[in-house]
Amino acid sequence: DSILLSFQKFDGSFTLENFKWVFEELGSENSVLKEAFRNTLIFFFTDYIVVRIVTLVMAYFFYKKIAGYKFFRVLYYVPNILSAVVMTAIYDGFIGPSGPVYQVLESWTGVQYEFLFDSRYVMYALIVYKLWLAFGTGTIMLTSAMGRIPEEITEAAILDGVTPWKEFVKIIFPLIWPTLSTLMITGLAGILGADANILLFTQGKYGTYTINYWMYEQVVTYKSLWHASAFGQVCTLILIPIVFGGKYILERFNSDVSY
């Protein structure tokens, strides 16, 4: 239906005007769609690069069973099992006008930081929220991958005097690369779907539009199924070479591992 709608007018007749409208909107100087693309890519690369690095390091610490690792593992995963409404309410309670972060910063600086209502700060606040939610699943999966590595391998390395850094780089990282590369490939598929619960936080105000929220607004608010469908086909054409190209590149470095 989405493919058919992208080539139709509201009366069902054939047209290419929907695609023309999409490209005109993308080329417009003050286009909301441009803003949505920019913000979506910011959220994606923050997640894709920062979160991958942090989850890899945290998974290694959990694998090494540092003191309190079970508590921190649960703490990292809790945001993934609570609903989006609950998480946004908790986060808003922390940084909102009645929250501890707002109160402490105001007492220190004398400035009232309206993090979710000021275009100077809102994207930073949403990026922090996005990072908070993103750590859990990747950390659990990578910890599980490390847990499958035979103890004999790491024990032999320790007897040979390997340092924790060399153990991580020379042994752990190569052995979990298939899992890590799979996470990276599947992550590429979400490059245009990165979001930070814009609907619940800002409704696109203060320069926070994302592609997800723009699509939602087109369908729910403006009832413009035809424009949304055309834009969906454009996104598909953009994603296909990115995903398959990324898959090809990552698989070039993905040697078969058996143990």
PDB file of C-alpha atoms in Angstrom:
ATOM      1  CA  ASP A   1       0.000   0.000   0.000  1.00  0.00           C
ATOM      2  CA  SER A   2       2.805   2.393   0.809  1.00  0.00           C
ATOM      3  CA  ILE A   3       4.368   1.897  -2.628  1.00  0.00           C
ATOM      4  CA  LEU A   4       1.028   2.390  -4.359  1.00  0.00           C
ATOM      5  CA  LEU A   5       0.168   5.472  -2.300  1.00  0.00           C
ATOM      6  CA  SER A   6       3.458   7.139  -3.222  1.00  0.00           C
ATOM      7  CA  PHE A   7       2.352   7.179  -6.886  1.00  0.00           C
ATOM      8  CA  GLN A   8      -1.235   8.309  -6.252  1.00  0.00           C
ATOM      9  CA  LYS A   9      -3.204  11.467  -5.685  1.00  0.00           C
ATOM     10  CA  PHE A  10      -5.852  11.605  -2.980  1.00  0.00           C
ATOM     11  CA  ASP A  11      -8.419  10.457  -5.558  1.00  0.00           C
ATOM     12  CA  GLY A  12      -6.343   7.391  -6.496  1.00  0.00           C
ATOM     13  CA  SER A  13      -5.113   8.629  -9.886  1.00  0.00           C
ATOM     14  CA  PHE A  14      -1.459   8.186 -10.934  1.00  0.00           C
ATOM     15  CA  THR A  15       1.025  11.009 -10.273  1.00  0.00           C
ATOM     16  CA  LEU A  16       4.690  11.754  -9.646  1.00  0.00           C
ATOM     17  CA  GLU A  17       3.894  14.976  -7.786  1.00  0.00           C
ATOM     18  CA  ASN A  18       4.448  13.329  -4.405  1.00  0.00           C
ATOM     19  CA  PHE A  19       8.109  12.690  -5.215  1.00  0.00           C
ATOM     20  CA  LYS A  20       8.451  16.176  -6.677  1.00  0.00           C
ATOM     21  CA  TRP A  21       7.091  17.616  -3.440  1.00  0.00           C
ATOM     22  CA  VAL A  22       9.569  15.581  -1.385  1.00  0.00           C
ATOM     23  CA  PHE A  23      12.601  16.752  -3.372  1.00  0.00           C
ATOM     24  CA  GLU A  24      11.373  20.351  -3.352  1.00  0.00           C
ATOM     25  CA  GLU A  25      10.972  20.114   0.416  1.00  0.00           C
ATOM     26  CA  LEU A  26      14.492  18.720   0.772  1.00  0.00           C
ATOM     27  CA  GLY A  27      15.856  21.550  -1.375  1.00  0.00           C
ATOM     28  CA  SER A  28      13.971  24.299   0.443  1.00  0.00           C
ATOM     29  CA  GLU A  29      16.161  26.696   2.429  1.00  0.00           C
ATOM     30  CA  ASN A  30      14.075  26.565   5.615  1.00  0.00           C
ATOM     31  CA  SER A  31      12.903  22.998   5.238  1.00  0.00           C
ATOM     32  CA  VAL A  32      11.749  21.139   8.317  1.00  0.00           C
ATOM     33  CA  LEU A  33      12.712  17.955   6.509  1.00  0.00           C
ATOM     34  CA  LYS A  34      16.331  19.141   6.296  1.00  0.00           C
ATOM     35  CA  GLU A  35      16.280  19.750  10.033  1.00  0.00           C
ATOM     36  CA  ALA A  36      14.811  16.279  10.531  1.00  0.00           C
ATOM     37  CA  PHE A  37      17.627  14.696   8.482  1.00  0.00           C
ATOM     38  CA  ARG A  38      20.306  16.588  10.410  1.00  0.00           C
ATOM     39  CA  ASN A  39      18.941  15.711  13.838  1.00  0.00           C
ATOM     40  CA  THR A  40      18.355  12.084  12.885  1.00  0.00           C
ATOM     41  CA  LEU A  41      21.966  11.707  11.747  1.00  0.00           C
ATOM     42  CA  ILE A  42      23.197  13.351  14.971  1.00  0.00           C
ATOM     43  CA  PHE A  43      21.230  10.872  17.065  1.00  0.00           C
ATOM     44  CA  PHE A  44      22.351   7.965  14.910  1.00  0.00           C
ATOM     45  CA  PHE A  45      26.080   8.662  14.917  1.00  0.00           C
ATOM     46  CA  THR A  46      26.018   9.475  18.646  1.00  0.00           C
ATOM     47  CA  ASP A  47      24.441   6.081  19.209  1.00  0.00           C
ATOM     48  CA  TYR A  48      26.434   4.205  16.580  1.00  0.00           C
ATOM     49  CA  ILE A  49      29.902   5.442  17.549  1.00  0.00           C
ATOM     50  CA  VAL A  50      29.809   6.507  21.219  1.00  0.00           C
ATOM     51  CA  VAL A  51      27.500   3.736  22.412  1.00  0.00           C
ATOM     52  CA  ARG A  52      29.399   1.003  20.544  1.00  0.00           C
ATOM     53  CA  ILE A  53      32.668   2.042  22.190  1.00  0.00           C
ATOM     54  CA  VAL A  54      31.202   2.382  25.683  1.00  0.00           C
ATOM     55  CA  THR A  55      29.229  -0.876  25.507  1.00  0.00           C
ATOM     56  CA  LEU A  56      32.342  -2.728  24.335  1.00  0.00           C
ATOM     57  CA  VAL A  57      34.376  -1.431  27.270  1.00  0.00           C
ATOM     58  CA  MET A  58      31.585  -2.020  29.795  1.00  0.00           C
ATOM     59  CA  ALA A  59      31.007  -5.551  28.462  1.00  0.00           C
ATOM     60  CA  TYR A  60      34.682  -6.300  29.036  1.00  0.00           C
ATOM     61  CA  PHE A  61      34.489  -5.070  32.629  1.00  0.00           C
ATOM     62  CA  PHE A  62      31.388  -7.199  33.226  1.00  0.00           C
ATOM     63  CA  TYR A  63      33.162 -10.157  31.640  1.00  0.00           C
ATOM     64  CA  LYS A  64      36.064  -9.688  34.047  1.00  0.00           C
ATOM     65  CA  LYS A  65      33.529  -9.687  36.941  1.00  0.00           C
ATOM     66  CA  ILE A  66      34.605  -6.454  38.587  1.00  0.00           C
ATOM     67  CA  ALA A  67      33.117  -5.692  42.013  1.00  0.00           C
ATOM     68  CA  GLY A  68      29.420  -4.881  41.725  1.00  0.00           C
ATOM     69  CA  TYR A  69      29.199  -5.937  38.082  1.00  0.00           C
ATOM     70  CA  LYS A  70      25.809  -7.656  38.539  1.00  0.00           C
ATOM     71  CA  PHE A  71      24.267  -4.474  39.956  1.00  0.00           C
ATOM     72  CA  PHE A  72      25.636  -2.322  37.142  1.00  0.00           C
ATOM     73  CA  ARG A  73      24.550  -4.850  34.505  1.00  0.00           C
ATOM     74  CA  VAL A  74      20.963  -4.654  35.773  1.00  0.00           C
ATOM     75  CA  LEU A  75      21.200  -0.864  36.048  1.00  0.00           C
ATOM     76  CA  TYR A  76      22.290  -0.600  32.410  1.00  0.00           C
ATOM     77  CA  TYR A  77      19.461  -2.813  31.213  1.00  0.00           C
ATOM     78  CA  VAL A  78      16.574  -1.336  33.259  1.00  0.00           C
ATOM     79  CA  PRO A  79      15.803   1.451  30.719  1.00  0.00           C
ATOM     80  CA  ASN A  80      15.199  -1.224  28.069  1.00  0.00           C
ATOM     81  CA  ILE A  81      12.408  -2.934  30.015  1.00  0.00           C
ATOM     82  CA  LEU A  82      10.487   0.188  31.035  1.00  0.00           C
ATOM     83  CA  SER A  83       8.036   1.888  28.680  1.00  0.00           C
ATOM     84  CA  ALA A  84       9.016   5.027  26.774  1.00  0.00           C
ATOM     85  CA  VAL A  85       6.415   7.048  28.674  1.00  0.00           C
ATOM     86  CA  VAL A  86       7.903   6.023  32.022  1.00  0.00           C
ATOM     87  CA  MET A  87      11.465   6.745  30.893  1.00  0.00           C
ATOM     88  CA  THR A  88      10.619  10.201  29.541  1.00  0.00           C
ATOM     89  CA  ALA A  89       8.785  11.016  32.776  1.00  0.00           C
ATOM     90  CA  ILE A  90      11.799   9.929  34.853  1.00  0.00           C
ATOM     91  CA  TYR A  91      14.238  11.892  32.694  1.00  0.00           C
ATOM     92  CA  ASP A  92      12.035  14.985  32.676  1.00  0.00           C
ATOM     93  CA  GLY A  93      11.798  14.693  36.450  1.00  0.00           C
ATOM     94  CA  PHE A  94      15.600  14.780  36.697  1.00  0.00           C
ATOM     95  CA  ILE A  95      16.298  17.739  34.429  1.00  0.00           C
ATOM     96  CA  GLY A  96      12.980  19.622  34.603  1.00  0.00           C
ATOM     97  CA  PRO A  97      12.399  22.781  36.706  1.00  0.00           C
ATOM     98  CA  SER A  98      11.573  20.705  39.787  1.00  0.00           C
ATOM     99  CA  GLY A  99      14.356  18.178  39.244  1.00  0.00           C
ATOM    100  CA  PRO A 100      17.703  17.908  41.064  1.00  0.00           C
ATOM    101  CA  VAL A 101      19.852  18.719  38.001  1.00  0.00           C
ATOM    102  CA  TYR A 102      17.953  21.972  37.378  1.00  0.00           C
ATOM    103  CA  GLN A 103      18.053  22.946  41.066  1.00  0.00           C
ATOM    104  CA  VAL A 104      21.782  22.266  41.476  1.00  0.00           C
ATOM    105  CA  LEU A 105      22.787  24.157  38.320  1.00  0.00           C
ATOM    106  CA  GLU A 106      20.589  27.113  39.238  1.00  0.00           C
ATOM    107  CA  SER A 107      22.116  27.288  42.728  1.00  0.00           C
ATOM    108  CA  TRP A 108      25.645  27.115  41.302  1.00  0.00           C
ATOM    109  CA  THR A 109      25.300  29.464  38.344  1.00  0.00           C
ATOM    110  CA  GLY A 110      22.190  31.515  39.058  1.00  0.00           C
ATOM    111  CA  VAL A 111      20.947  30.621  35.560  1.00  0.00           C
ATOM    112  CA  GLN A 112      17.672  28.799  34.911  1.00  0.00           C
ATOM    113  CA  TYR A 113      18.470  26.062  32.410  1.00  0.00           C
ATOM    114  CA  GLU A 114      15.274  25.085  30.597  1.00  0.00           C
ATOM    115  CA  PHE A 115      16.879  22.053  28.991  1.00  0.00           C
ATOM    116  CA  LEU A 116      13.784  20.862  27.114  1.00  0.00           C
ATOM    117  CA  PHE A 117      12.425  24.311  26.284  1.00  0.00           C
ATOM    118  CA  ASP A 118      15.484  26.142  24.988  1.00  0.00           C
ATOM    119  CA  SER A 119      16.889  25.553  21.506  1.00  0.00           C
ATOM    120  CA  ARG A 120      20.423  26.118  22.854  1.00  0.00           C
ATOM    121  CA  TYR A 121      20.294  23.084  25.143  1.00  0.00           C
ATOM    122  CA  VAL A 122      17.493  20.812  24.025  1.00  0.00           C
ATOM    123  CA  MET A 123      19.501  18.717  21.538  1.00  0.00           C
ATOM    124  CA  TYR A 124      22.207  18.087  24.142  1.00  0.00           C
ATOM    125  CA  ALA A 125      19.556  16.993  26.636  1.00  0.00           C
ATOM    126  CA  LEU A 126      18.002  14.635  24.094  1.00  0.00           C
ATOM    127  CA  ILE A 127      21.397  13.176  23.137  1.00  0.00           C
ATOM    128  CA  VAL A 128      22.069  12.364  26.806  1.00  0.00           C
ATOM    129  CA  TYR A 129      18.648  10.703  27.012  1.00  0.00           C
ATOM    130  CA  LYS A 130      19.369   8.743  23.847  1.00  0.00           C
ATOM    131  CA  LEU A 131      22.692   7.537  25.252  1.00  0.00           C
ATOM    132  CA  TRP A 132      21.079   6.554  28.546  1.00  0.00           C
ATOM    133  CA  LEU A 133      18.665   4.234  26.748  1.00  0.00           C
ATOM    134  CA  ALA A 134      21.157   2.761  24.303  1.00  0.00           C
ATOM    135  CA  PHE A 135      23.689   0.958  26.478  1.00  0.00           C
ATOM    136  CA  GLY A 136      21.723  -1.994  27.829  1.00  0.00           C
ATOM    137  CA  THR A 137      21.066  -4.395  24.958  1.00  0.00           C
ATOM    138  CA  GLY A 138      24.480  -4.075  23.297  1.00  0.00           C
ATOM    139  CA  THR A 139      26.268  -4.570  26.616  1.00  0.00           C
ATOM    140  CA  ILE A 140      24.317  -7.737  27.390  1.00  0.00           C
ATOM    141  CA  MET A 141      24.934  -9.212  23.921  1.00  0.00           C
ATOM    142  CA  LEU A 142      28.660  -8.470  23.944  1.00  0.00           C
ATOM    143  CA  THR A 143      29.043  -9.785  27.494  1.00  0.00           C
ATOM    144  CA  SER A 144      27.330 -12.996  26.394  1.00  0.00           C
ATOM    145  CA  ALA A 145      29.685 -13.265  23.401  1.00  0.00           C
ATOM    146  CA  MET A 146      32.691 -12.850  25.697  1.00  0.00           C
ATOM    147  CA  GLY A 147      31.249 -15.399  28.119  1.00  0.00           C
ATOM    148  CA  ARG A 148      31.334 -18.059  25.382  1.00  0.00           C
ATOM    149  CA  ILE A 149      35.109 -17.745  24.976  1.00  0.00           C
ATOM    150  CA  PRO A 150      36.760 -20.878  26.485  1.00  0.00           C
ATOM    151  CA  GLU A 151      38.523 -20.137  29.761  1.00  0.00           C
ATOM    152  CA  GLU A 152      41.539 -22.134  28.587  1.00  0.00           C
ATOM    153  CA  ILE A 153      42.364 -19.411  26.051  1.00  0.00           C
ATOM    154  CA  THR A 154      42.403 -16.547  28.546  1.00  0.00           C
ATOM    155  CA  GLU A 155      44.089 -18.658  31.242  1.00  0.00           C
ATOM    156  CA  ALA A 156      46.918 -19.541  28.859  1.00  0.00           C
ATOM    157  CA  ALA A 157      47.304 -15.884  27.957  1.00  0.00           C
ATOM    158  CA  ILE A 158      47.482 -14.887  31.627  1.00  0.00           C
ATOM    159  CA  LEU A 159      50.134 -17.517  32.287  1.00  0.00           C
ATOM    160  CA  ASP A 160      52.116 -16.005  29.408  1.00  0.00           C
ATOM    161  CA  GLY A 161      51.950 -12.635  31.164  1.00  0.00           C
ATOM    162  CA  VAL A 162      49.459 -10.853  28.931  1.00  0.00           C
ATOM    163  CA  THR A 163      48.198  -7.511  30.240  1.00  0.00           C
ATOM    164  CA  PRO A 164      44.439  -6.742  30.424  1.00  0.00           C
ATOM    165  CA  TRP A 165      44.812  -4.300  27.519  1.00  0.00           C
ATOM    166  CA  LYS A 166      46.545  -6.865  25.288  1.00  0.00           C
ATOM    167  CA  GLU A 167      44.053  -9.525  26.333  1.00  0.00           C
ATOM    168  CA  PHE A 168      41.219  -7.243  25.230  1.00  0.00           C
ATOM    169  CA  VAL A 169      42.832  -6.182  21.933  1.00  0.00           C
ATOM    170  CA  LYS A 170      44.570  -9.403  20.872  1.00  0.00           C
ATOM    171  CA  ILE A 171      42.204 -12.077  22.184  1.00  0.00           C
ATOM    172  CA  ILE A 172      38.752 -10.834  23.229  1.00  0.00           C
ATOM    173  CA  PHE A 173      38.123  -8.344  20.435  1.00  0.00           C
ATOM    174  CA  PRO A 174      38.968 -10.708  17.529  1.00  0.00           C
ATOM    175  CA  LEU A 175      36.907 -13.540  19.037  1.00  0.00           C
ATOM    176  CA  ILE A 176      33.756 -11.417  19.490  1.00  0.00           C
ATOM    177  CA  TRP A 177      34.135  -9.589  16.169  1.00  0.00           C
ATOM    178  CA  PRO A 178      31.370 -11.635  14.446  1.00  0.00           C
ATOM    179  CA  THR A 179      28.881 -10.531  17.127  1.00  0.00           C
ATOM    180  CA  LEU A 180      30.101  -6.940  17.072  1.00  0.00           C
ATOM    181  CA  SER A 181      29.993  -6.718  13.274  1.00  0.00           C
ATOM    182  CA  THR A 182      26.446  -8.128  13.265  1.00  0.00           C
ATOM    183  CA  LEU A 183      25.384  -5.397  15.705  1.00  0.00           C
ATOM    184  CA  MET A 184      27.033  -2.800  13.482  1.00  0.00           C
ATOM    185  CA  ILE A 185      25.344  -4.094  10.325  1.00  0.00           C
ATOM    186  CA  THR A 186      21.881  -4.192  11.895  1.00  0.00           C
ATOM    187  CA  GLY A 187      22.554  -0.755  13.360  1.00  0.00           C
ATOM    188  CA  LEU A 188      23.111   0.674   9.871  1.00  0.00           C
ATOM    189  CA  ALA A 189      19.561  -0.299   8.944  1.00  0.00           C
ATOM    190  CA  GLY A 190      18.302   2.159  11.566  1.00  0.00           C
ATOM    191  CA  ILE A 191      20.276   5.148  10.323  1.00  0.00           C
ATOM    192  CA  LEU A 192      17.140   7.037   9.242  1.00  0.00           C
ATOM    193  CA  GLY A 193      15.064   5.833  12.163  1.00  0.00           C
ATOM    194  CA  ALA A 194      17.195   7.215  14.997  1.00  0.00           C
ATOM    195  CA  ASP A 195      15.054   9.153  17.421  1.00  0.00           C
ATOM    196  CA  ALA A 196      14.865  10.341  21.037  1.00  0.00           C
ATOM    197  CA  ASN A 197      11.139  10.205  21.821  1.00  0.00           C
ATOM    198  CA  ILE A 198      10.530  13.598  20.228  1.00  0.00           C
ATOM    199  CA  LEU A 199       6.771  13.018  20.384  1.00  0.00           C
ATOM    200  CA  LEU A 200       6.852  12.743  24.167  1.00  0.00           C
ATOM    201  CA  PHE A 201       9.446  15.452  24.825  1.00  0.00           C
ATOM    202  CA  THR A 202       9.160  18.395  22.402  1.00  0.00           C
ATOM    203  CA  GLN A 203       6.774  17.540  19.530  1.00  0.00           C
ATOM    204  CA  GLY A 204       9.386  18.887  17.122  1.00  0.00           C
ATOM    205  CA  LYS A 205       9.697  22.301  18.771  1.00  0.00           C
ATOM    206  CA  TYR A 206      12.979  24.165  19.360  1.00  0.00           C
ATOM    207  CA  GLY A 207      14.636  22.636  16.288  1.00  0.00           C
ATOM    208  CA  THR A 208      14.198  18.992  17.306  1.00  0.00           C
ATOM    209  CA  TYR A 209      12.401  17.452  14.322  1.00  0.00           C
ATOM    210  CA  THR A 210      13.540  13.964  13.350  1.00  0.00           C
ATOM    211  CA  ILE A 211      12.516  11.847  10.364  1.00  0.00           C
ATOM    212  CA  ASN A 212      10.430   9.600  12.604  1.00  0.00           C
ATOM    213  CA  TYR A 213       8.500  12.521  14.052  1.00  0.00           C
ATOM    214  CA  TRP A 214       8.136  14.193  10.650  1.00  0.00           C
ATOM    215  CA  MET A 215       6.605  10.997   9.255  1.00  0.00           C
ATOM    216  CA  TYR A 216       4.280  10.739  12.248  1.00  0.00           C
ATOM    217  CA  GLU A 217       3.161  14.337  11.785  1.00  0.00           C
ATOM    218  CA  GLN A 218       2.536  13.883   8.067  1.00  0.00           C
ATOM    219  CA  VAL A 219       0.308  10.858   8.672  1.00  0.00           C
ATOM    220  CA  VAL A 220      -1.445  11.674  11.952  1.00  0.00           C
ATOM    221  CA  THR A 221      -1.640  15.467  11.921  1.00  0.00           C
ATOM    222  CA  TYR A 222      -1.854  16.348   8.225  1.00  0.00           C
ATOM    223  CA  LYS A 223      -3.319  13.038   6.959  1.00  0.00           C
ATOM    224  CA  SER A 224      -0.841  13.247   4.073  1.00  0.00           C
ATOM    225  CA  LEU A 225      -0.334   9.537   3.445  1.00  0.00           C
ATOM    226  CA  TRP A 226       0.826  10.182  -0.117  1.00  0.00           C
ATOM    227  CA  HIS A 227       3.737  12.485   0.788  1.00  0.00           C
ATOM    228  CA  ALA A 228       4.781  10.222   3.663  1.00  0.00           C
ATOM    229  CA  SER A 229       4.716   7.178   1.375  1.00  0.00           C
ATOM    230  CA  ALA A 230       6.803   8.909  -1.294  1.00  0.00           C
ATOM    231  CA  PHE A 231       9.326   9.967   1.306  1.00  0.00           C
ATOM    232  CA  GLY A 232       9.415   6.390   2.598  1.00  0.00           C
ATOM    233  CA  GLN A 233      10.417   5.131  -0.866  1.00  0.00           C
ATOM    234  CA  VAL A 234      13.160   7.770  -1.057  1.00  0.00           C
ATOM    235  CA  CYS A 235      14.468   6.651   2.352  1.00  0.00           C
ATOM    236  CA  THR A 236      14.480   3.043   1.159  1.00  0.00           C
ATOM    237  CA  LEU A 237      16.573   3.966  -1.883  1.00  0.00           C
ATOM    238  CA  ILE A 238      19.016   5.799   0.382  1.00  0.00           C
ATOM    239  CA  LEU A 239      19.262   2.921   2.869  1.00  0.00           C
ATOM    240  CA  ILE A 240      19.783   0.026   0.437  1.00  0.00           C
ATOM    241  CA  PRO A 241      23.333   0.975  -0.689  1.00  0.00           C
ATOM    242  CA  ILE A 242      24.293   2.083   2.845  1.00  0.00           C
ATOM    243  CA  VAL A 243      23.254  -1.203   4.458  1.00  0.00           C
ATOM    244  CA  PHE A 244      24.629  -3.518   1.783  1.00  0.00           C
ATOM    245  CA  GLY A 245      27.787  -1.428   1.388  1.00  0.00           C
ATOM    246  CA  GLY A 246      28.363  -1.481   5.138  1.00  0.00           C
ATOM    247  CA  LYS A 247      27.694  -5.214   5.215  1.00  0.00           C
ATOM    248  CA  TYR A 248      30.237  -5.811   2.441  1.00  0.00           C
ATOM    249  CA  ILE A 249      32.922  -3.708   4.152  1.00  0.00           C
ATOM    250  CA  LEU A 250      32.419  -5.225   7.600  1.00  0.00           C
ATOM    251  CA  GLU A 251      32.384  -8.769   6.260  1.00  0.00           C
ATOM    252  CA  ARG A 252      35.761  -8.153   4.612  1.00  0.00           C
ATOM    253  CA  PHE A 253      37.189  -7.866   8.140  1.00  0.00           C
ATOM    254  CA  ASN A 254      35.005 -10.611   9.570  1.00  0.00           C
ATOM    255  CA  SER A 255      37.139 -13.746   9.662  1.00  0.00           C
ATOM    256  CA  ASP A 256      35.468 -16.993  10.684  1.00  0.00           C
ATOM    257  CA  VAL A 257      36.014 -17.789  14.331  1.00  0.00           C
ATOM    258  CA  SER A 258      35.488 -21.217  15.853  1.00  0.00           C
ATOM    259  CA  TYR A 259      36.236 -22.294  19.398  1.00  0.00           C
TER     260      TYR A 259
END
